[in-house]
Amino acid sequence: MDKAKRKAIIAGNWKMNKTPKEAKELLSAMAPLVADADCEVIACVPYVDLATAIEATAGTNIKIGAENCHWAESGAFTGEISTGMLKEIGVEYVVLGHSERRQYFGETDETVNKRTKAALAAGLKPIVCVGELLWERECNITEEVIARQIKLDLWDVTEDELKNVVIAYEPVWAIGTGKTATADQAEEVCAFIRAQLAKLYNQDAADAVTIQYGGSMNDGNADELLSKTNVDGGLIGGASLVAEKFAAIVKAASK
Ligand code: PEP
């Protein structure tokens, strides 16, 4: 399938930044700048900002996502948020398996898989993050790591459900470090991810999946990264906190 037929998606991952008041200000500044986007535009924001963000983006083309969700419907999981809670307030997307969750909060492929299946069952669209550590790249096992993550994170996800899954390739060494993968490195791994999806499902299903690159993508390098055949969008951390920078990336994806 030709890239133009896949949905290009630019998603901001705000991480632990912006109070509800600041979220409203940022989204209000962003909305007119991305109004003409020819791609999907998403802001994934902290839980406490979600309601404000949904209200602030009503009637705009910005969709709102959460940064995680739990797999249980309810229960004794202090500090966690269920898919039903997100769905009820109008959240559409959810970032899962971000490397910071894996690194600092003990997230494993098994829990990423449970969260992914729960999100899909609730009608949320998961943005499933995969990526190798610097040490793993240096040891030449990037493909092994990615193949394992894709297989485990999507375990038991049906071909029909896959239509609502977005994959974000985020080399861990490039996140928040200012070190971007070269466009060729990003393309190589995104193409590998698509090949893995073709093996696990089939070529048509794999060709329809939006695969984003994430890792210090910004207004200066987005054009080149997004020009690659298998890079269908971006998951943006730092640059998503500045309306003009985020809008420039959205513009690059809209070409
Ligand atoms: C991210 O948090 O997903 C990310 C890619 O961050 P940054 O753009 O800041 O590297």
JSON list of C-alpha atoms in Angstrom, two decimals, residues 90-203:
[
{"chain": "A", "resi": 90, "resn": "GLY", "atom": "CA", "xyz": [-14.11, 11.56, 25.38]},
{"chain": "A", "resi": 91, "resn": "VAL", "atom": "CA", "xyz": [-10.50, 10.42, 25.19]},
{"chain": "A", "resi": 92, "resn": "GLU", "atom": "CA", "xyz": [-9.71, 8.76, 21.83]},
{"chain": "A", "resi": 93, "resn": "TYR", "atom": "CA", "xyz": [-6.07, 7.67, 21.99]},
{"chain": "A", "resi": 94, "resn": "VAL", "atom": "CA", "xyz": [-3.75, 6.32, 24.66]},
{"chain": "A", "resi": 95, "resn": "VAL", "atom": "CA", "xyz": [0.05, 6.04, 24.66]},
{"chain": "A", "resi": 96, "resn": "LEU", "atom": "CA", "xyz": [1.16, 2.63, 25.93]},
{"chain": "A", "resi": 97, "resn": "GLY", "atom": "CA", "xyz": [4.55, 1.14, 26.67]},
{"chain": "A", "resi": 98, "resn": "HIS", "atom": "CA", "xyz": [6.43, 4.42, 26.50]},
{"chain": "A", "resi": 99, "resn": "SER", "atom": "CA", "xyz": [10.08, 3.81, 27.34]},
{"chain": "A", "resi": 100, "resn": "GLU", "atom": "CA", "xyz": [9.79, 6.07, 30.40]},
{"chain": "A", "resi": 101, "resn": "ARG", "atom": "CA", "xyz": [7.02, 3.77, 31.72]},
{"chain": "A", "resi": 102, "resn": "ARG", "atom": "CA", "xyz": [9.20, 0.76, 30.97]},
{"chain": "A", "resi": 103, "resn": "GLN", "atom": "CA", "xyz": [12.33, 2.34, 32.47]},
{"chain": "A", "resi": 104, "resn": "TYR", "atom": "CA", "xyz": [10.98, 4.04, 35.60]},
{"chain": "A", "resi": 105, "resn": "PHE", "atom": "CA", "xyz": [7.71, 2.26, 36.38]},
{"chain": "A", "resi": 106, "resn": "GLY", "atom": "CA", "xyz": [8.44, -1.39, 35.70]},
{"chain": "A", "resi": 107, "resn": "GLU", "atom": "CA", "xyz": [6.27, -1.66, 32.61]},
{"chain": "A", "resi": 108, "resn": "THR", "atom": "CA", "xyz": [6.89, -4.94, 30.78]},
{"chain": "A", "resi": 109, "resn": "ASP", "atom": "CA", "xyz": [5.77, -6.31, 27.44]},
{"chain": "A", "resi": 110, "resn": "GLU", "atom": "CA", "xyz": [3.23, -8.37, 29.33]},
{"chain": "A", "resi": 111, "resn": "THR", "atom": "CA", "xyz": [1.62, -5.34, 30.99]},
{"chain": "A", "resi": 112, "resn": "VAL", "atom": "CA", "xyz": [1.83, -3.34, 27.74]},
{"chain": "A", "resi": 113, "resn": "ASN", "atom": "CA", "xyz": [-0.05, -6.17, 26.06]},
{"chain": "A", "resi": 114, "resn": "LYS", "atom": "CA", "xyz": [-2.72, -6.26, 28.78]},
{"chain": "A", "resi": 115, "resn": "ARG", "atom": "CA", "xyz": [-3.18, -2.50, 28.55]},
{"chain": "A", "resi": 116, "resn": "THR", "atom": "CA", "xyz": [-3.29, -2.65, 24.74]},
{"chain": "A", "resi": 117, "resn": "LYS", "atom": "CA", "xyz": [-5.99, -5.29, 24.71]},
{"chain": "A", "resi": 118, "resn": "ALA", "atom": "CA", "xyz": [-8.03, -3.45, 27.35]},
{"chain": "A", "resi": 119, "resn": "ALA", "atom": "CA", "xyz": [-7.74, -0.16, 25.43]},
{"chain": "A", "resi": 120, "resn": "LEU", "atom": "CA", "xyz": [-8.90, -1.80, 22.20]},
{"chain": "A", "resi": 121, "resn": "ALA", "atom": "CA", "xyz": [-11.78, -3.56, 23.94]},
{"chain": "A", "resi": 122, "resn": "ALA", "atom": "CA", "xyz": [-12.92, -0.19, 25.29]},
{"chain": "A", "resi": 123, "resn": "GLY", "atom": "CA", "xyz": [-12.75, 1.47, 21.88]},
{"chain": "A", "resi": 124, "resn": "LEU", "atom": "CA", "xyz": [-9.60, 3.50, 22.57]},
{"chain": "A", "resi": 125, "resn": "LYS", "atom": "CA", "xyz": [-6.82, 3.65, 19.98]},
{"chain": "A", "resi": 126, "resn": "PRO", "atom": "CA", "xyz": [-3.49, 2.65, 21.50]},
{"chain": "A", "resi": 127, "resn": "ILE", "atom": "CA", "xyz": [-0.22, 4.19, 20.38]},
{"chain": "A", "resi": 128, "resn": "VAL", "atom": "CA", "xyz": [2.10, 1.32, 21.27]},
{"chain": "A", "resi": 129, "resn": "CYS", "atom": "CA", "xyz": [5.72, 2.39, 21.76]},
{"chain": "A", "resi": 130, "resn": "VAL", "atom": "CA", "xyz": [8.64, 0.12, 20.97]},
{"chain": "A", "resi": 131, "resn": "GLY", "atom": "CA", "xyz": [12.35, 0.85, 20.73]},
{"chain": "A", "resi": 132, "resn": "GLU", "atom": "CA", "xyz": [15.82, -0.36, 21.56]},
{"chain": "A", "resi": 133, "resn": "LEU", "atom": "CA", "xyz": [18.26, 0.89, 24.18]},
{"chain": "A", "resi": 134, "resn": "LEU", "atom": "CA", "xyz": [21.59, 2.33, 23.00]},
{"chain": "A", "resi": 135, "resn": "TRP", "atom": "CA", "xyz": [23.37, -0.75, 24.38]},
{"chain": "A", "resi": 136, "resn": "GLU", "atom": "CA", "xyz": [21.07, -3.02, 22.41]},
{"chain": "A", "resi": 137, "resn": "ARG", "atom": "CA", "xyz": [21.77, -1.09, 19.19]},
{"chain": "A", "resi": 138, "resn": "GLU", "atom": "CA", "xyz": [25.50, -1.24, 19.86]},
{"chain": "A", "resi": 139, "resn": "CYS", "atom": "CA", "xyz": [25.23, -5.00, 20.36]},
{"chain": "A", "resi": 140, "resn": "ASN", "atom": "CA", "xyz": [23.47, -5.23, 17.01]},
{"chain": "A", "resi": 141, "resn": "ILE", "atom": "CA", "xyz": [20.25, -6.70, 18.39]},
{"chain": "A", "resi": 142, "resn": "THR", "atom": "CA", "xyz": [17.86, -3.87, 17.46]},
{"chain": "A", "resi": 143, "resn": "GLU", "atom": "CA", "xyz": [15.79, -6.14, 15.22]},
{"chain": "A", "resi": 144, "resn": "GLU", "atom": "CA", "xyz": [15.59, -8.89, 17.84]},
{"chain": "A", "resi": 145, "resn": "VAL", "atom": "CA", "xyz": [14.42, -6.40, 20.46]},
{"chain": "A", "resi": 146, "resn": "ILE", "atom": "CA", "xyz": [11.82, -4.82, 18.19]},
{"chain": "A", "resi": 147, "resn": "ALA", "atom": "CA", "xyz": [10.53, -8.17, 16.90]},
{"chain": "A", "resi": 148, "resn": "ARG", "atom": "CA", "xyz": [10.06, -9.37, 20.47]},
{"chain": "A", "resi": 149, "resn": "GLN", "atom": "CA", "xyz": [8.27, -6.19, 21.56]},
{"chain": "A", "resi": 150, "resn": "ILE", "atom": "CA", "xyz": [5.94, -6.23, 18.55]},
{"chain": "A", "resi": 151, "resn": "LYS", "atom": "CA", "xyz": [5.10, -9.89, 19.03]},
{"chain": "A", "resi": 152, "resn": "LEU", "atom": "CA", "xyz": [4.49, -9.64, 22.78]},
{"chain": "A", "resi": 153, "resn": "ASP", "atom": "CA", "xyz": [2.86, -6.21, 22.92]},
{"chain": "A", "resi": 154, "resn": "LEU", "atom": "CA", "xyz": [0.37, -7.23, 20.21]},
{"chain": "A", "resi": 155, "resn": "TRP", "atom": "CA", "xyz": [-0.14, -10.78, 21.46]},
{"chain": "A", "resi": 156, "resn": "ASP", "atom": "CA", "xyz": [-3.77, -11.82, 20.91]},
{"chain": "A", "resi": 157, "resn": "VAL", "atom": "CA", "xyz": [-4.64, -8.55, 19.14]},
{"chain": "A", "resi": 158, "resn": "THR", "atom": "CA", "xyz": [-6.83, -9.51, 16.19]},
{"chain": "A", "resi": 159, "resn": "GLU", "atom": "CA", "xyz": [-6.40, -8.32, 12.61]},
{"chain": "A", "resi": 160, "resn": "ASP", "atom": "CA", "xyz": [-9.57, -6.31, 13.00]},
{"chain": "A", "resi": 161, "resn": "GLU", "atom": "CA", "xyz": [-8.29, -4.66, 16.18]},
{"chain": "A", "resi": 162, "resn": "LEU", "atom": "CA", "xyz": [-4.96, -3.92, 14.52]},
{"chain": "A", "resi": 163, "resn": "LYS", "atom": "CA", "xyz": [-6.76, -1.33, 12.37]},
{"chain": "A", "resi": 164, "resn": "ASN", "atom": "CA", "xyz": [-7.03, 0.82, 15.50]},
{"chain": "A", "resi": 165, "resn": "VAL", "atom": "CA", "xyz": [-3.43, 0.37, 16.63]},
{"chain": "A", "resi": 166, "resn": "VAL", "atom": "CA", "xyz": [-0.70, 2.93, 15.98]},
{"chain": "A", "resi": 167, "resn": "ILE", "atom": "CA", "xyz": [2.91, 1.86, 16.48]},
{"chain": "A", "resi": 168, "resn": "ALA", "atom": "CA", "xyz": [5.53, 4.38, 17.56]},
{"chain": "A", "resi": 169, "resn": "TYR", "atom": "CA", "xyz": [9.15, 3.45, 16.94]},
{"chain": "A", "resi": 170, "resn": "GLU", "atom": "CA", "xyz": [11.08, 5.31, 19.61]},
{"chain": "A", "resi": 171, "resn": "PRO", "atom": "CA", "xyz": [14.75, 4.42, 19.95]},
{"chain": "A", "resi": 172, "resn": "VAL", "atom": "CA", "xyz": [15.30, 4.98, 23.66]},
{"chain": "A", "resi": 173, "resn": "TRP", "atom": "CA", "xyz": [18.65, 6.67, 23.07]},
{"chain": "A", "resi": 174, "resn": "ALA", "atom": "CA", "xyz": [16.91, 9.37, 21.02]},
{"chain": "A", "resi": 175, "resn": "ILE", "atom": "CA", "xyz": [14.18, 10.30, 23.50]},
{"chain": "A", "resi": 176, "resn": "GLY", "atom": "CA", "xyz": [14.66, 13.67, 25.13]},
{"chain": "A", "resi": 177, "resn": "THR", "atom": "CA", "xyz": [18.38, 13.53, 24.35]},
{"chain": "A", "resi": 178, "resn": "GLY", "atom": "CA", "xyz": [18.48, 15.77, 21.31]},
{"chain": "A", "resi": 179, "resn": "LYS", "atom": "CA", "xyz": [19.98, 12.79, 19.42]},
{"chain": "A", "resi": 180, "resn": "THR", "atom": "CA", "xyz": [17.69, 11.94, 16.54]},
{"chain": "A", "resi": 181, "resn": "ALA", "atom": "CA", "xyz": [17.90, 8.72, 14.59]},
{"chain": "A", "resi": 182, "resn": "THR", "atom": "CA", "xyz": [18.91, 9.54, 11.04]},
{"chain": "A", "resi": 183, "resn": "ALA", "atom": "CA", "xyz": [16.05, 9.36, 8.58]},
{"chain": "A", "resi": 184, "resn": "ASP", "atom": "CA", "xyz": [17.62, 6.18, 7.17]},
{"chain": "A", "resi": 185, "resn": "GLN", "atom": "CA", "xyz": [17.84, 4.57, 10.62]},
{"chain": "A", "resi": 186, "resn": "ALA", "atom": "CA", "xyz": [14.21, 5.47, 11.33]},
{"chain": "A", "resi": 187, "resn": "GLU", "atom": "CA", "xyz": [13.10, 4.12, 7.95]},
{"chain": "A", "resi": 188, "resn": "GLU", "atom": "CA", "xyz": [15.06, 0.91, 8.40]},
{"chain": "A", "resi": 189, "resn": "VAL", "atom": "CA", "xyz": [13.39, 0.06, 11.72]},
{"chain": "A", "resi": 190, "resn": "CYS", "atom": "CA", "xyz": [9.91, 1.28, 10.70]},
{"chain": "A", "resi": 191, "resn": "ALA", "atom": "CA", "xyz": [10.15, -0.94, 7.59]},
{"chain": "A", "resi": 192, "resn": "PHE", "atom": "CA", "xyz": [11.27, -3.81, 9.81]},
{"chain": "A", "resi": 193, "resn": "ILE", "atom": "CA", "xyz": [8.25, -3.25, 12.07]},
{"chain": "A", "resi": 194, "resn": "ARG", "atom": "CA", "xyz": [5.96, -3.39, 9.04]},
{"chain": "A", "resi": 195, "resn": "ALA", "atom": "CA", "xyz": [7.62, -6.63, 7.91]},
{"chain": "A", "resi": 196, "resn": "GLN", "atom": "CA", "xyz": [7.05, -8.12, 11.39]},
{"chain": "A", "resi": 197, "resn": "LEU", "atom": "CA", "xyz": [3.38, -7.08, 11.24]},
{"chain": "A", "resi": 198, "resn": "ALA", "atom": "CA", "xyz": [3.11, -8.75, 7.82]},
{"chain": "A", "resi": 199, "resn": "LYS", "atom": "CA", "xyz": [4.53, -11.95, 9.33]},
{"chain": "A", "resi": 200, "resn": "LEU", "atom": "CA", "xyz": [2.16, -11.85, 12.31]},
{"chain": "A", "resi": 201, "resn": "TYR", "atom": "CA", "xyz": [-0.92, -10.80, 10.30]},
{"chain": "A", "resi": 202, "resn": "ASN", "atom": "CA", "xyz": [-0.58, -10.35, 6.53]},
{"chain": "A", "resi": 203, "resn": "GLN", "atom": "CA", "xyz": [0.82, -7.77, 4.13]}
]
